[in-house]
Amino acid sequence: MIYRNTNRYFDMALSDTKISSGQYFFLGFISENEGLTMYDLAKMGGFDKGTVTKAVQKLSEMDYVRIETDQNDKRVRHLYLTNKAKPVLERIYATRDHWKHQLVEGFTPEQEQEITETLRVMAEHSCAIVTEIAEQKGERTHGK
């Protein structure tokens, strides 16, 4: 429920940007890791290559992401945020912070820290479980 409502909140709050909640993550990761490759983006986010390619292509078409071919290996594409994306990214971060603040309203600082740590551990466990199952099935995984 929280995941779905978060996506809906972001979609409503940022509807004028013409990007969807699924792409906010990609903008943030590219901004925080300028020059990363599409493979790196897939690996860090636990996405398949097709999902990354589709999202990055749309962001590129909207002039939010610049794709540069590696000079040493033409198969490799490096990703950079454009100037047009920077104010959008600032709004994404402000929206995220406002959403988080609303979700933890009334919590003590200790409660907020405890739930954040609990969710971090659960996220680590989920990655380990999915990776283990994928390895048992002989599948490649990009998750941590």
Short mmCIF file of N, CA and C in Angstrom, two decimals:
data_model
loop_
_atom_site.label_atom_id
_atom_site.label_comp_id
_atom_site.label_asym_id
_atom_site.label_seq_id
_atom_site.Cartn_x
_atom_site.Cartn_y
_atom_site.Cartn_z
N MET A 1 0.82 -1.19 0.00
CA MET A 1 0.00 0.00 0.00
C MET A 1 0.87 1.26 0.00
N ILE A 2 1.90 1.27 0.84
CA ILE A 2 2.78 2.45 0.90
C ILE A 2 3.49 2.65 -0.44
N TYR A 3 3.96 1.56 -1.04
CA TYR A 3 4.63 1.65 -2.34
C TYR A 3 3.71 2.25 -3.40
N ARG A 4 2.49 1.73 -3.49
CA ARG A 4 1.53 2.23 -4.49
C ARG A 4 1.17 3.69 -4.23
N ASN A 5 0.92 4.03 -2.99
CA ASN A 5 0.57 5.41 -2.67
C ASN A 5 1.74 6.37 -2.90
N THR A 6 2.94 5.90 -2.66
CA THR A 6 4.11 6.72 -2.93
C THR A 6 4.18 7.04 -4.42
N ASN A 7 4.01 6.03 -5.25
CA ASN A 7 4.03 6.26 -6.70
C ASN A 7 2.93 7.22 -7.12
N ARG A 8 1.74 7.04 -6.59
CA ARG A 8 0.63 7.94 -6.92
C ARG A 8 0.92 9.36 -6.47
N TYR A 9 1.47 9.50 -5.28
CA TYR A 9 1.81 10.83 -4.75
C TYR A 9 2.81 11.52 -5.67
N PHE A 10 3.87 10.82 -6.03
CA PHE A 10 4.88 11.40 -6.92
C PHE A 10 4.28 11.74 -8.28
N ASP A 11 3.48 10.86 -8.82
CA ASP A 11 2.86 11.12 -10.12
C ASP A 11 1.98 12.37 -10.08
N MET A 12 1.22 12.53 -9.00
CA MET A 12 0.35 13.71 -8.88
C MET A 12 1.18 14.98 -8.64
N ALA A 13 2.14 14.91 -7.74
CA ALA A 13 2.92 16.08 -7.37
C ALA A 13 3.82 16.57 -8.51
N LEU A 14 4.22 15.65 -9.38
CA LEU A 14 5.17 16.00 -10.44
C LEU A 14 4.59 15.78 -11.84
N SER A 15 3.27 15.85 -11.95
CA SER A 15 2.62 15.54 -13.23
C SER A 15 3.07 16.46 -14.37
N ASP A 16 3.44 17.68 -14.05
CA ASP A 16 3.85 18.61 -15.11
C ASP A 16 5.22 18.28 -15.70
N THR A 17 5.98 17.38 -15.07
CA THR A 17 7.30 17.01 -15.61
C THR A 17 7.20 16.01 -16.75
N LYS A 18 6.05 15.38 -16.88
CA LYS A 18 5.77 14.39 -17.93
C LYS A 18 6.58 13.11 -17.79
N ILE A 19 7.15 12.89 -16.60
CA ILE A 19 7.80 11.60 -16.35
C ILE A 19 7.02 10.88 -15.27
N SER A 20 7.14 9.57 -15.26
CA SER A 20 6.37 8.78 -14.31
C SER A 20 7.20 8.41 -13.08
N SER A 21 6.51 7.91 -12.08
CA SER A 21 7.18 7.56 -10.82
C SER A 21 8.30 6.55 -11.04
N GLY A 22 8.17 5.69 -12.02
CA GLY A 22 9.21 4.70 -12.29
C GLY A 22 10.51 5.31 -12.79
N GLN A 23 10.46 6.53 -13.29
CA GLN A 23 11.66 7.15 -13.84
C GLN A 23 12.37 8.08 -12.86
N TYR A 24 11.70 8.46 -11.78
CA TYR A 24 12.34 9.33 -10.80
C TYR A 24 13.59 8.69 -10.24
N PHE A 25 13.50 7.40 -9.97
CA PHE A 25 14.64 6.65 -9.44
C PHE A 25 15.85 6.78 -10.36
N PHE A 26 15.60 6.61 -11.66
CA PHE A 26 16.70 6.64 -12.64
C PHE A 26 17.37 8.01 -12.66
N LEU A 27 16.59 9.08 -12.63
CA LEU A 27 17.18 10.42 -12.61
C LEU A 27 18.07 10.60 -11.39
N GLY A 28 17.58 10.18 -10.24
CA GLY A 28 18.36 10.32 -9.01
C GLY A 28 19.67 9.54 -9.06
N PHE A 29 19.59 8.31 -9.53
CA PHE A 29 20.80 7.48 -9.60
C PHE A 29 21.81 8.05 -10.58
N ILE A 30 21.33 8.53 -11.71
CA ILE A 30 22.24 9.11 -12.70
C ILE A 30 22.88 10.37 -12.14
N SER A 31 22.09 11.19 -11.47
CA SER A 31 22.62 12.42 -10.87
C SER A 31 23.69 12.12 -9.83
N GLU A 32 23.45 11.12 -9.01
CA GLU A 32 24.38 10.79 -7.93
C GLU A 32 25.58 9.98 -8.41
N ASN A 33 25.54 9.52 -9.67
CA ASN A 33 26.62 8.69 -10.22
C ASN A 33 26.89 9.08 -11.66
N GLU A 34 27.11 10.38 -11.90
CA GLU A 34 27.31 10.88 -13.27
C GLU A 34 28.36 10.04 -14.01
N GLY A 35 28.02 9.67 -15.25
CA GLY A 35 28.93 8.91 -16.08
C GLY A 35 28.77 7.40 -15.93
N LEU A 36 27.86 6.95 -15.06
CA LEU A 36 27.69 5.51 -14.93
C LEU A 36 27.14 4.94 -16.23
N THR A 37 27.30 3.64 -16.40
CA THR A 37 26.81 3.00 -17.62
C THR A 37 25.40 2.46 -17.40
N MET A 38 24.75 2.11 -18.48
CA MET A 38 23.42 1.53 -18.37
C MET A 38 23.49 0.20 -17.62
N TYR A 39 24.56 -0.55 -17.82
CA TYR A 39 24.74 -1.81 -17.09
C TYR A 39 24.86 -1.53 -15.58
N ASP A 40 25.65 -0.50 -15.22
CA ASP A 40 25.81 -0.13 -13.81
C ASP A 40 24.46 0.25 -13.20
N LEU A 41 23.68 1.00 -13.97
CA LEU A 41 22.37 1.43 -13.50
C LEU A 41 21.46 0.22 -13.25
N ALA A 42 21.50 -0.74 -14.16
CA ALA A 42 20.70 -1.96 -13.99
C ALA A 42 21.16 -2.72 -12.75
N LYS A 43 22.46 -2.85 -12.60
CA LYS A 43 23.00 -3.61 -11.47
C LYS A 43 22.69 -2.95 -10.13
N MET A 44 22.90 -1.65 -10.05
CA MET A 44 22.68 -0.95 -8.78
C MET A 44 21.21 -0.93 -8.38
N GLY A 45 20.32 -0.85 -9.37
CA GLY A 45 18.91 -0.76 -9.07
C GLY A 45 18.17 -2.08 -9.09
N GLY A 46 18.87 -3.14 -9.49
CA GLY A 46 18.23 -4.45 -9.56
C GLY A 46 17.22 -4.55 -10.70
N PHE A 47 17.48 -3.84 -11.79
CA PHE A 47 16.59 -3.85 -12.95
C PHE A 47 17.18 -4.69 -14.08
N ASP A 48 16.32 -5.20 -14.95
CA ASP A 48 16.82 -5.88 -16.14
C ASP A 48 17.21 -4.83 -17.17
N LYS A 49 18.02 -5.24 -18.15
CA LYS A 49 18.54 -4.30 -19.15
C LYS A 49 17.43 -3.64 -19.95
N GLY A 50 16.37 -4.38 -20.25
CA GLY A 50 15.27 -3.84 -21.03
C GLY A 50 14.57 -2.69 -20.33
N THR A 51 14.36 -2.84 -19.02
CA THR A 51 13.72 -1.79 -18.23
C THR A 51 14.57 -0.53 -18.22
N VAL A 52 15.87 -0.71 -18.02
CA VAL A 52 16.79 0.44 -17.99
C VAL A 52 16.83 1.11 -19.36
N THR A 53 16.94 0.32 -20.41
CA THR A 53 17.01 0.88 -21.76
C THR A 53 15.77 1.71 -22.07
N LYS A 54 14.61 1.19 -21.75
CA LYS A 54 13.36 1.89 -22.02
C LYS A 54 13.27 3.19 -21.22
N ALA A 55 13.58 3.15 -19.94
CA ALA A 55 13.50 4.33 -19.09
C ALA A 55 14.50 5.39 -19.53
N VAL A 56 15.74 4.98 -19.79
CA VAL A 56 16.77 5.93 -20.18
C VAL A 56 16.44 6.54 -21.54
N GLN A 57 15.93 5.73 -22.46
CA GLN A 57 15.56 6.25 -23.77
C GLN A 57 14.50 7.34 -23.65
N LYS A 58 13.48 7.10 -22.83
CA LYS A 58 12.42 8.10 -22.64
C LYS A 58 12.99 9.37 -22.01
N LEU A 59 13.83 9.23 -21.00
CA LEU A 59 14.44 10.39 -20.36
C LEU A 59 15.34 11.15 -21.32
N SER A 60 16.00 10.44 -22.20
CA SER A 60 16.83 11.06 -23.23
C SER A 60 15.98 11.83 -24.24
N GLU A 61 14.88 11.23 -24.66
CA GLU A 61 13.98 11.89 -25.61
C GLU A 61 13.39 13.17 -25.03
N MET A 62 13.24 13.19 -23.72
CA MET A 62 12.69 14.37 -23.04
C MET A 62 13.79 15.37 -22.68
N ASP A 63 15.03 15.06 -23.06
CA ASP A 63 16.19 15.91 -22.82
C ASP A 63 16.51 16.06 -21.33
N TYR A 64 16.26 15.00 -20.56
CA TYR A 64 16.64 14.98 -19.15
C TYR A 64 17.95 14.22 -18.95
N VAL A 65 18.28 13.34 -19.88
CA VAL A 65 19.49 12.52 -19.78
C VAL A 65 20.25 12.59 -21.10
N ARG A 66 21.55 12.72 -21.01
CA ARG A 66 22.44 12.69 -22.17
C ARG A 66 23.18 11.36 -22.17
N ILE A 67 23.19 10.68 -23.32
CA ILE A 67 23.85 9.39 -23.46
C ILE A 67 25.11 9.59 -24.31
N GLU A 68 26.25 9.19 -23.77
CA GLU A 68 27.51 9.31 -24.51
C GLU A 68 28.13 7.93 -24.68
N THR A 69 28.56 7.63 -25.90
CA THR A 69 29.22 6.37 -26.19
C THR A 69 30.64 6.41 -25.67
N ASP A 70 31.07 5.33 -25.04
CA ASP A 70 32.43 5.20 -24.51
C ASP A 70 33.42 5.22 -25.67
N GLN A 71 34.49 5.97 -25.53
CA GLN A 71 35.47 6.09 -26.61
C GLN A 71 36.27 4.81 -26.82
N ASN A 72 36.42 4.00 -25.77
CA ASN A 72 37.20 2.77 -25.88
C ASN A 72 36.36 1.55 -26.27
N ASP A 73 35.08 1.58 -25.92
CA ASP A 73 34.19 0.45 -26.22
C ASP A 73 32.84 1.02 -26.66
N LYS A 74 32.60 0.98 -27.95
CA LYS A 74 31.41 1.60 -28.53
C LYS A 74 30.10 0.96 -28.07
N ARG A 75 30.16 -0.20 -27.43
CA ARG A 75 28.95 -0.84 -26.90
C ARG A 75 28.50 -0.24 -25.59
N VAL A 76 29.40 0.46 -24.92
CA VAL A 76 29.13 1.01 -23.60
C VAL A 76 28.59 2.44 -23.73
N ARG A 77 27.54 2.73 -22.99
CA ARG A 77 26.92 4.05 -22.99
C ARG A 77 26.98 4.64 -21.57
N HIS A 78 27.51 5.86 -21.48
CA HIS A 78 27.59 6.57 -20.21
C HIS A 78 26.43 7.57 -20.12
N LEU A 79 25.93 7.75 -18.91
CA LEU A 79 24.74 8.57 -18.71
C LEU A 79 25.04 9.81 -17.87
N TYR A 80 24.48 10.92 -18.31
CA TYR A 80 24.67 12.19 -17.63
C TYR A 80 23.34 12.94 -17.57
N LEU A 81 23.15 13.68 -16.50
CA LEU A 81 21.97 14.52 -16.38
C LEU A 81 22.17 15.78 -17.22
N THR A 82 21.13 16.27 -17.85
CA THR A 82 21.20 17.53 -18.58
C THR A 82 20.84 18.68 -17.66
N ASN A 83 21.11 19.89 -18.11
CA ASN A 83 20.73 21.07 -17.33
C ASN A 83 19.22 21.16 -17.16
N LYS A 84 18.47 20.69 -18.15
CA LYS A 84 17.02 20.72 -18.07
C LYS A 84 16.50 19.84 -16.93
N ALA A 85 17.23 18.77 -16.61
CA ALA A 85 16.80 17.82 -15.58
C ALA A 85 17.07 18.31 -14.17
N LYS A 86 18.02 19.19 -13.99
CA LYS A 86 18.44 19.58 -12.64
C LYS A 86 17.31 20.21 -11.82
N PRO A 87 16.51 21.14 -12.35
CA PRO A 87 15.41 21.65 -11.53
C PRO A 87 14.34 20.58 -11.25
N VAL A 88 14.16 19.66 -12.19
CA VAL A 88 13.21 18.56 -11.99
C VAL A 88 13.70 17.67 -10.86
N LEU A 89 14.99 17.38 -10.86
CA LEU A 89 15.56 16.55 -9.80
C LEU A 89 15.42 17.22 -8.43
N GLU A 90 15.61 18.54 -8.39
CA GLU A 90 15.43 19.26 -7.12
C GLU A 90 13.99 19.11 -6.63
N ARG A 91 13.03 19.18 -7.53
CA ARG A 91 11.63 18.99 -7.16
C ARG A 91 11.36 17.56 -6.70
N ILE A 92 12.00 16.60 -7.35
CA ILE A 92 11.84 15.19 -6.95
C ILE A 92 12.33 15.02 -5.51
N TYR A 93 13.51 15.56 -5.21
CA TYR A 93 14.05 15.43 -3.86
C TYR A 93 13.18 16.16 -2.84
N ALA A 94 12.67 17.35 -3.19
CA ALA A 94 11.79 18.09 -2.29
C ALA A 94 10.49 17.32 -2.06
N THR A 95 9.96 16.72 -3.12
CA THR A 95 8.74 15.92 -3.01
C THR A 95 8.98 14.71 -2.13
N ARG A 96 10.12 14.05 -2.34
CA ARG A 96 10.47 12.89 -1.52
C ARG A 96 10.57 13.27 -0.05
N ASP A 97 11.24 14.40 0.23
CA ASP A 97 11.42 14.82 1.62
C ASP A 97 10.07 15.18 2.26
N HIS A 98 9.21 15.83 1.50
CA HIS A 98 7.90 16.20 2.02
C HIS A 98 7.07 14.95 2.30
N TRP A 99 7.10 13.98 1.40
CA TRP A 99 6.37 12.71 1.56
C TRP A 99 6.86 11.99 2.80
N LYS A 100 8.18 11.88 2.93
CA LYS A 100 8.75 11.19 4.09
C LYS A 100 8.34 11.89 5.38
N HIS A 101 8.40 13.22 5.38
CA HIS A 101 8.03 13.97 6.57
C HIS A 101 6.57 13.68 6.95
N GLN A 102 5.69 13.62 5.96
CA GLN A 102 4.28 13.34 6.24
C GLN A 102 4.08 11.92 6.76
N LEU A 103 4.85 10.97 6.23
CA LEU A 103 4.70 9.57 6.65
C LEU A 103 5.11 9.35 8.11
N VAL A 104 6.08 10.10 8.56
CA VAL A 104 6.58 9.88 9.92
C VAL A 104 6.07 10.94 10.90
N GLU A 105 5.07 11.71 10.47
CA GLU A 105 4.50 12.73 11.35
C GLU A 105 4.02 12.08 12.65
N GLY A 106 4.43 12.66 13.76
CA GLY A 106 4.04 12.15 15.06
C GLY A 106 5.00 11.12 15.63
N PHE A 107 5.97 10.68 14.85
CA PHE A 107 6.96 9.73 15.35
C PHE A 107 8.01 10.49 16.15
N THR A 108 8.55 9.84 17.15
CA THR A 108 9.71 10.41 17.83
C THR A 108 10.93 10.18 16.93
N PRO A 109 12.00 10.95 17.14
CA PRO A 109 13.22 10.70 16.36
C PRO A 109 13.70 9.25 16.49
N GLU A 110 13.54 8.68 17.67
CA GLU A 110 13.95 7.29 17.89
C GLU A 110 13.10 6.33 17.07
N GLN A 111 11.80 6.57 17.04
CA GLN A 111 10.91 5.71 16.25
C GLN A 111 11.24 5.82 14.76
N GLU A 112 11.49 7.05 14.31
CA GLU A 112 11.85 7.24 12.90
C GLU A 112 13.14 6.51 12.56
N GLN A 113 14.13 6.61 13.42
CA GLN A 113 15.41 5.93 13.18
C GLN A 113 15.22 4.41 13.19
N GLU A 114 14.42 3.91 14.12
CA GLU A 114 14.18 2.47 14.23
C GLU A 114 13.48 1.93 12.99
N ILE A 115 12.46 2.62 12.52
CA ILE A 115 11.75 2.12 11.34
C ILE A 115 12.63 2.21 10.10
N THR A 116 13.43 3.26 10.00
CA THR A 116 14.34 3.39 8.86
C THR A 116 15.35 2.25 8.85
N GLU A 117 15.90 1.93 10.00
CA GLU A 117 16.86 0.83 10.10
C GLU A 117 16.19 -0.51 9.81
N THR A 118 14.99 -0.70 10.32
CA THR A 118 14.25 -1.94 10.07
C THR A 118 13.99 -2.12 8.58
N LEU A 119 13.55 -1.06 7.92
CA LEU A 119 13.30 -1.15 6.47
C LEU A 119 14.59 -1.39 5.69
N ARG A 120 15.70 -0.80 6.14
CA ARG A 120 16.99 -1.02 5.47
C ARG A 120 17.38 -2.50 5.55
N VAL A 121 17.22 -3.09 6.72
CA VAL A 121 17.55 -4.50 6.90
C VAL A 121 16.61 -5.37 6.05
N MET A 122 15.32 -5.04 6.03
CA MET A 122 14.38 -5.80 5.22
C MET A 122 14.73 -5.71 3.73
N ALA A 123 15.17 -4.53 3.28
CA ALA A 123 15.58 -4.37 1.88
C ALA A 123 16.79 -5.25 1.58
N GLU A 124 17.76 -5.29 2.48
CA GLU A 124 18.93 -6.15 2.30
C GLU A 124 18.51 -7.62 2.22
N HIS A 125 17.61 -8.03 3.11
CA HIS A 125 17.13 -9.41 3.11
C HIS A 125 16.42 -9.72 1.79
N SER A 126 15.59 -8.80 1.31
CA SER A 126 14.87 -9.05 0.06
C SER A 126 15.83 -9.23 -1.10
N CYS A 127 16.89 -8.43 -1.15
CA CYS A 127 17.89 -8.57 -2.21
C CYS A 127 18.59 -9.92 -2.12
N ALA A 128 18.96 -10.32 -0.92
CA ALA A 128 19.65 -11.60 -0.74
C ALA A 128 18.76 -12.77 -1.13
N ILE A 129 17.50 -12.71 -0.77
CA ILE A 129 16.56 -13.80 -1.10
C ILE A 129 16.40 -13.92 -2.61
N VAL A 130 16.16 -12.80 -3.27
CA VAL A 130 15.96 -12.82 -4.72
C VAL A 130 17.23 -13.29 -5.42
N THR A 131 18.38 -12.83 -4.96
CA THR A 131 19.64 -13.25 -5.57
C THR A 131 19.84 -14.75 -5.40
N GLU A 132 19.56 -15.27 -4.22
CA GLU A 132 19.72 -16.70 -3.96
C GLU A 132 18.81 -17.53 -4.86
N ILE A 133 17.56 -17.15 -4.98
CA ILE A 133 16.62 -17.89 -5.82
C ILE A 133 17.05 -17.82 -7.28
N ALA A 134 17.47 -16.65 -7.73
CA ALA A 134 17.91 -16.50 -9.12
C ALA A 134 19.13 -17.38 -9.40
N GLU A 135 20.06 -17.41 -8.46
CA GLU A 135 21.25 -18.24 -8.63
C GLU A 135 20.89 -19.73 -8.66
N GLN A 136 19.94 -20.13 -7.82
CA GLN A 136 19.49 -21.53 -7.82
C GLN A 136 18.87 -21.91 -9.16
N LYS A 137 18.22 -20.96 -9.79
CA LYS A 137 17.59 -21.20 -11.09
C LYS A 137 18.55 -20.98 -12.25
N GLY A 138 19.77 -20.57 -11.94
CA GLY A 138 20.77 -20.32 -12.97
C GLY A 138 20.55 -19.03 -13.73
N GLU A 139 19.81 -18.11 -13.14
CA GLU A 139 19.55 -16.82 -13.77
C GLU A 139 20.59 -15.80 -13.33
N ARG A 140 20.86 -14.86 -14.23
CA ARG A 140 21.71 -13.74 -13.86
C ARG A 140 20.87 -12.75 -13.09
N THR A 141 21.46 -12.14 -12.09
CA THR A 141 20.73 -11.15 -11.31
C THR A 141 21.56 -9.88 -11.24
N HIS A 142 20.87 -8.75 -11.21
CA HIS A 142 21.54 -7.47 -11.07
C HIS A 142 21.39 -6.92 -9.67
N GLY A 143 20.62 -7.60 -8.81
CA GLY A 143 20.41 -7.13 -7.45
C GLY A 143 21.66 -7.26 -6.63
N LYS A 144 21.65 -6.62 -5.49
CA LYS A 144 22.82 -6.67 -4.59
C LYS A 144 22.89 -8.02 -3.90
#
